[in-house]
Coordinates of C-alpha atoms in Angstrom, one line a residue:
M1 CA 0.0 0.0 -0.1
R2 CA 1.6 3.3 -0.9
F3 CA 2.5 5.6 1.6
I4 CA 2.2 2.9 4.2
D5 CA 4.3 -0.3 3.4
E6 CA 7.5 1.8 2.5
Y7 CA 7.4 3.4 5.8
R8 CA 6.9 0.1 7.7
D9 CA 9.8 -1.5 5.8
A10 CA 12.0 -3.5 7.9
H11 CA 15.2 -2.8 5.9
A12 CA 14.7 0.8 6.1
V13 CA 14.1 0.7 9.7
R14 CA 17.3 -1.0 10.1
Q15 CA 19.3 1.4 8.2
F16 CA 17.9 4.4 10.0
A17 CA 18.7 2.6 13.4
Q18 CA 22.3 1.9 12.3
A19 CA 22.6 5.5 11.1
I20 CA 21.5 7.0 14.4
A21 CA 23.7 4.6 16.4
Q22 CA 26.7 5.9 14.2
I23 CA 26.2 9.5 14.7
T24 CA 25.5 9.4 18.4
T25 CA 28.2 10.5 20.6
R26 CA 26.4 11.4 23.8
G27 CA 23.1 11.4 25.6
W28 CA 20.3 13.3 23.9
T29 CA 16.7 13.6 25.1
I30 CA 13.8 14.1 22.6
M31 CA 10.2 14.6 22.9
E32 CA 7.6 13.3 20.4
V33 CA 4.5 15.8 20.7
C34 CA 1.8 13.7 19.2
G35 CA 0.2 10.7 21.2
G36 CA -0.2 9.0 17.7
Q37 CA 3.5 9.1 17.5
T38 CA 3.6 7.7 21.2
H39 CA 1.7 4.8 20.2
A40 CA 3.6 4.0 17.2
I41 CA 7.0 4.3 19.0
V42 CA 5.7 1.9 21.9
K43 CA 3.7 -0.6 19.5
Y44 CA 6.6 -1.0 17.1
G45 CA 9.4 -0.7 19.5
V46 CA 11.0 2.1 17.8
D47 CA 12.6 2.9 21.2
E48 CA 14.0 -0.1 21.9
L49 CA 16.1 0.3 18.4
L50 CA 17.8 3.3 19.7
P51 CA 21.2 3.6 21.4
P52 CA 20.8 3.7 25.0
Q53 CA 22.3 7.3 25.2
I54 CA 18.9 8.6 23.4
T55 CA 15.8 9.1 25.7
L56 CA 12.3 9.6 24.1
L57 CA 9.9 11.6 26.4
H58 CA 6.0 11.6 25.5
G59 CA 4.5 15.1 24.8
P60 CA 1.1 16.7 25.3
G61 CA -0.1 16.0 21.9
C62 CA -3.3 13.9 22.8
P63 CA -6.3 15.9 22.5
V64 CA -8.6 13.9 24.5
C65 CA -6.1 13.9 27.4
V66 CA -5.5 17.5 27.7
T67 CA -9.3 18.4 27.7
P68 CA -9.8 19.8 31.2
V69 CA -11.8 17.7 33.7
E70 CA -14.3 20.7 34.3
L71 CA -15.2 20.5 30.7
I72 CA -16.0 16.8 30.9
D73 CA -18.3 17.6 33.8
K74 CA -20.0 20.5 31.8
A75 CA -20.6 17.9 28.9
V76 CA -22.2 15.3 31.3
E77 CA -24.4 18.2 32.7
I78 CA -25.6 19.3 29.4
A79 CA -26.2 15.8 28.1
A80 CA -28.4 15.2 31.1
R81 CA -30.9 17.8 30.0
A82 CA -34.0 16.2 28.6
D83 CA -34.3 18.7 25.5
V84 CA -30.5 18.1 24.5
I85 CA -29.0 15.8 22.0
F86 CA -25.3 15.7 22.7
T87 CA -23.0 14.6 20.0
S88 CA -19.4 13.6 20.2
F89 CA -16.4 11.7 18.6
G90 CA -16.5 8.2 20.6
D91 CA -13.1 8.7 22.0
M92 CA -14.6 11.2 24.4
L93 CA -17.3 9.2 25.8
R94 CA -15.3 7.2 28.5
V95 CA -13.1 10.2 29.6
P96 CA -13.8 10.8 33.4
G97 CA -14.8 13.8 34.8
T98 CA -15.5 14.3 38.7
R99 CA -19.2 13.5 37.9
G100 CA -18.7 10.5 35.8
D101 CA -18.5 10.3 32.0
L102 CA -20.6 10.6 29.0
L103 CA -21.0 6.8 28.4
S104 CA -22.5 6.6 31.9
A105 CA -24.8 9.6 31.2
K106 CA -26.1 7.8 28.3
A107 CA -26.7 4.5 30.4
R108 CA -28.7 6.7 32.7
G109 CA -30.9 7.7 29.8
A110 CA -29.2 10.7 28.1
D111 CA -29.4 11.2 24.5
V112 CA -25.7 10.9 23.7
R113 CA -24.7 10.3 19.9
I114 CA -21.4 9.2 18.4
V115 CA -20.8 11.2 15.2
Y116 CA -18.0 11.0 12.8
S117 CA -17.9 14.8 11.4
P118 CA -19.2 17.9 13.3
L119 CA -21.2 18.5 10.0
D120 CA -23.2 15.2 11.1
A121 CA -24.3 17.2 14.3
V122 CA -25.4 20.1 12.0
K123 CA -27.6 17.6 10.1
I124 CA -29.0 16.3 13.4
A125 CA -29.8 19.8 14.4
R126 CA -31.7 20.2 11.1
S127 CA -33.6 17.2 11.5
N128 CA -34.6 18.1 15.2
P129 CA -35.8 21.6 15.5
D130 CA -37.4 20.9 18.7
R131 CA -34.2 19.8 20.3
Q132 CA -30.9 21.6 21.2
V133 CA -28.3 19.8 19.6
V134 CA -24.7 20.1 20.9
F135 CA -21.2 19.0 19.7
F136 CA -18.2 18.1 21.6
A137 CA -15.5 20.4 20.0
V138 CA -12.1 19.5 21.3
G139 CA -8.7 18.9 19.8
F140 CA -5.7 20.7 18.3
E141 CA -5.2 22.7 15.1
T142 CA -6.1 19.5 13.2
T143 CA -9.7 19.4 14.1
A144 CA -10.3 23.3 14.3
P145 CA -11.2 23.6 10.5
A146 CA -13.9 21.0 10.6
N147 CA -15.5 22.6 13.7
A148 CA -15.2 26.1 12.1
M149 CA -16.9 24.6 9.0
A150 CA -19.9 23.1 11.2
V151 CA -20.2 26.6 12.8
A152 CA -20.2 28.4 9.6
Q153 CA -22.6 26.1 8.1
A154 CA -25.1 26.5 11.0
A155 CA -24.9 30.2 10.9
K156 CA -25.6 30.0 7.0
L157 CA -28.7 27.7 7.9
A158 CA -29.7 30.2 10.5
L159 CA -29.9 27.4 13.1
T160 CA -30.8 28.3 16.7
N161 CA -30.7 25.0 18.2
F162 CA -27.1 24.1 17.5
T163 CA -24.1 24.9 19.7
I164 CA -20.4 23.5 20.3
L165 CA -18.9 22.9 23.8
V166 CA -15.4 24.0 22.6
S167 CA -12.0 23.3 24.1
H168 CA -9.4 23.7 21.3
V169 CA -5.7 23.7 22.2
L170 CA -2.8 24.9 20.3
V171 CA 0.6 23.1 20.1
P172 CA 3.3 26.0 20.0
P173 CA 2.2 27.7 23.3
A174 CA 2.3 24.1 25.1
I175 CA 5.7 23.5 23.6
E176 CA 7.1 27.0 24.8
A177 CA 5.7 26.1 28.3
I178 CA 7.6 23.0 28.4
L179 CA 10.8 24.9 27.1
G180 CA 10.3 27.6 29.7
S181 CA 10.0 25.2 32.6
E182 CA 12.8 25.2 35.1
D183 CA 13.0 21.5 35.1
N184 CA 12.8 21.1 31.3
Q185 CA 14.7 18.1 30.0
V186 CA 13.8 18.2 26.3
Q187 CA 16.6 19.0 23.7
G188 CA 14.8 18.5 20.6
F189 CA 11.2 17.9 19.3
L190 CA 9.6 15.8 16.7
A191 CA 6.8 18.3 15.7
A192 CA 3.4 16.4 14.8
G193 CA 3.0 16.0 11.0
H194 CA -0.7 16.5 10.8
V195 CA -0.8 19.6 12.9
C196 CA 1.8 21.0 10.6
A197 CA -0.3 19.9 7.5
V198 CA -2.9 22.7 8.6
V199 CA -0.8 25.4 10.1
G200 CA 2.7 24.8 8.5
Y201 CA 5.7 25.2 10.7
E202 CA 6.7 28.7 10.4
E203 CA 5.6 29.2 14.3
Y204 CA 8.4 26.7 15.2
L205 CA 11.3 29.2 13.7
P206 CA 11.1 31.5 16.7
L207 CA 10.8 28.7 19.2
A208 CA 13.9 27.0 17.6
A209 CA 15.9 30.2 17.7
R210 CA 15.0 31.3 21.2
Y211 CA 15.4 28.3 23.0
R212 CA 18.3 26.6 20.7
V213 CA 16.3 23.4 20.0
P214 CA 15.9 21.5 16.9
F215 CA 12.3 20.6 15.6
V216 CA 11.6 18.2 13.0
V217 CA 8.1 18.0 11.7
T218 CA 7.6 14.2 11.5
G219 CA 5.2 11.5 10.3
F220 CA 3.6 8.6 12.1
E221 CA 5.0 5.4 10.7
P222 CA 8.2 3.7 12.3
V223 CA 10.5 4.8 9.3
D224 CA 9.0 8.2 9.5
I225 CA 9.8 8.4 13.2
L226 CA 13.2 7.0 12.9
Q227 CA 14.2 9.4 10.3
G228 CA 12.9 12.2 12.4
I229 CA 15.0 11.0 15.2
Y230 CA 17.9 10.8 13.0
M231 CA 17.5 14.4 11.7
T232 CA 17.3 15.5 15.1
I233 CA 20.3 14.0 16.5
R234 CA 22.3 14.9 13.4
Q235 CA 21.3 18.7 14.4
L236 CA 22.1 18.3 18.0
E237 CA 25.6 16.7 17.4
E238 CA 26.3 19.5 14.8
G239 CA 25.2 22.2 17.2
R240 CA 22.4 23.3 15.0
A241 CA 18.8 24.4 16.1
E242 CA 16.7 24.7 13.1
V243 CA 13.3 23.5 11.6
E244 CA 13.3 20.7 9.3
N245 CA 10.5 18.8 7.5
Q246 CA 10.9 14.9 7.4
Y247 CA 7.0 14.8 6.4
A248 CA 7.4 16.7 3.2
R249 CA 4.9 14.4 1.4
A250 CA 2.1 15.8 3.4
V251 CA 3.4 19.3 5.0
R252 CA 4.3 22.5 3.3
R253 CA 5.9 25.3 5.1
E254 CA 3.0 27.7 4.9
G255 CA 0.3 24.9 5.7
N256 CA -3.2 24.9 4.5
L257 CA -4.2 28.4 3.7
P258 CA -7.7 28.0 3.2
A259 CA -8.3 25.9 6.4
Q260 CA -6.3 28.6 8.3
K261 CA -8.5 31.4 7.1
L262 CA -11.6 29.4 8.0
V263 CA -10.4 29.0 11.5
T264 CA -9.5 32.6 12.1
D265 CA -12.8 33.6 10.7
I266 CA -14.7 31.8 13.3
F267 CA -12.2 31.5 16.3
E268 CA -9.7 33.7 18.4
V269 CA -6.9 32.9 20.3
V270 CA -7.8 32.7 24.2
P271 CA -5.9 31.4 27.4
R272 CA -6.8 27.7 27.7
K273 CA -6.4 25.3 30.7
W274 CA -5.1 22.0 29.9
R275 CA -6.0 18.9 31.7
G276 CA -3.3 18.1 34.5
I277 CA -1.1 21.0 33.4
G278 CA -3.1 24.1 34.2
E279 CA -3.8 27.3 32.2
I280 CA -1.5 28.4 29.2
P281 CA -1.8 31.9 28.1
A282 CA -3.0 32.2 24.4
S283 CA -3.0 28.3 24.2
G284 CA -6.5 27.7 22.9
L285 CA -9.4 28.8 20.5
G286 CA -12.8 30.3 21.6
L287 CA -15.8 31.5 19.3
R288 CA -15.5 34.9 18.1
P289 CA -18.2 37.3 19.4
P290 CA -20.3 37.2 16.4
Y291 CA -20.5 33.4 16.8
H292 CA -21.2 33.6 20.6
T293 CA -24.8 32.4 19.9
F294 CA -23.3 28.9 18.9
D295 CA -21.2 28.8 22.2
A296 CA -22.7 25.9 24.6
E297 CA -21.3 27.2 27.5
R298 CA -23.2 30.5 27.1
R299 CA -26.3 28.8 26.1
F300 CA -26.6 26.7 29.0
G301 CA -25.0 29.0 31.7
L302 CA -22.0 27.0 32.5
T303 CA -19.2 29.6 32.5
G304 CA -17.2 29.9 35.4
Y305 CA -17.0 26.1 36.4
T306 CA -13.9 24.5 38.1
A307 CA -13.1 20.9 39.2
D308 CA -9.9 19.2 40.6
E309 CA -8.1 16.1 39.2
S310 CA -7.6 13.0 41.1
P311 CA -4.7 13.4 43.5
L312 CA -3.6 9.9 42.6
C313 CA -3.1 10.8 38.7
I314 CA 0.1 12.0 37.3
S315 CA -1.2 12.3 33.7
G316 CA -0.1 16.0 33.8
Q317 CA 3.6 15.0 34.4
V318 CA 3.5 12.5 31.7
L319 CA 1.9 14.9 29.2
Q320 CA 4.9 17.3 29.9
G321 CA 7.8 14.7 29.7
K322 CA 8.4 14.8 33.5
R323 CA 7.4 11.1 34.5
K324 CA 6.6 8.1 32.4
P325 CA 3.5 5.9 32.9
F326 CA 5.5 3.2 34.8
D327 CA 6.4 5.8 37.3
C328 CA 3.0 6.0 38.5
P329 CA 2.2 4.2 41.6
A330 CA -1.6 3.7 40.3
Y331 CA -0.7 2.6 36.9
G332 CA -2.1 -0.9 36.1
T333 CA -3.6 -1.2 39.5
L334 CA -5.9 1.5 40.7
C335 CA -5.7 2.8 36.9
N336 CA -6.3 0.7 33.9
P337 CA -8.4 1.0 30.7
E338 CA -11.5 -0.4 32.6
H339 CA -11.3 1.8 35.6
P340 CA -9.1 4.9 34.4
L341 CA -8.3 7.7 36.7
G342 CA -7.1 10.0 34.0
A343 CA -7.4 10.7 30.5
T344 CA -4.1 9.4 29.4
M345 CA -5.2 5.7 30.3
V346 CA -8.6 6.3 28.5
S347 CA -7.6 7.9 25.0
N348 CA -6.4 5.9 21.8
E349 CA -3.6 8.5 21.9
G350 CA -2.9 8.4 25.6
A351 CA 0.7 7.5 26.7
C352 CA -0.6 5.3 29.6
A353 CA -3.0 3.5 27.2
A354 CA 0.0 2.8 24.9
Y355 CA 2.3 1.3 27.5
Y356 CA -0.6 -0.5 29.1
R357 CA -1.8 -2.1 25.6
Y358 CA 2.0 -2.9 24.3
R359 CA 4.1 -3.1 27.5
R360 CA 2.1 -4.5 30.2
Q361 CA 3.8 -7.8 30.0
E362 CA 7.0 -6.2 30.4
L363 CA 5.8 -4.5 33.6
T364 CA 4.4 -7.8 34.9
A365 CA 7.8 -9.5 34.3
D366 CA 9.6 -6.7 36.2
G367 CA 7.3 -6.4 38.7

């Protein structure tokens, strides 16, 4: 299969692993930003092919994991209302808040529906004019264009029964927060290819220059990731801190300009709280004033809502690369996919879920 098989080719994997070993002269710590990359690394054992001097840390690039707990509580509260049809992608349904999750709300009788596109939610609103239809709009720069399109479509149709519960977050401010931390260990980044396919990679240029760290825009298959690591190590060994593009088959420097315009027409940059991390200035997207009528928090009067994380969960430290899943005393015991304490164990892109799925036997053997 084109663009898949060649990036899972065992010979190419071995070649890049050997090339990395040949150029590595000292210890380096690299963070892969995206949870999809984390899962590929753990699933294919990419980290086990690297020299022992190289450490991979897992970043905050899982949209489900960073959605704040109080927003889950708001979703559950809205969904419980009799006149509401609450729509969401399936991966949000089992994320725990302090008042349960959306799947439990559905079991109690709430009308919670899984959709495959925010435009599906718009269609449901058109078909149910007597019900309020809410779409759970979370994610990074990758999902923002489709959610902006849904709001634009609802405005065009003059729908008065459609809103979105929005918690969009932006990658570069989170990376800058990690780099600015006193205990930062990250020396280079694998930037998420799908985010850069939308926004390009020019935003990383000032970060690379200011903090003297290399960024390599990287894809999601084993050969992609090993090539991205090779390019990052090569920069570090040569004392360079530049932005390079391994994922050129999908990413252009300027990104997708029509998608960016659609997003900036509908959304504006706002401060945003990240689950387990806290508020990061200018790290999110909120609806612009002309579209406040489509804001579910305003429609249902749920602004100014707060909630606390479970004190047993260290997912915030995992998302910042400060701890790994095995470091958590609750990992695999009090916290597992059937009874998760935090979103990193629930999400298909969560680091804890990746280790539990692909490295659980290793933990059992060690323990």
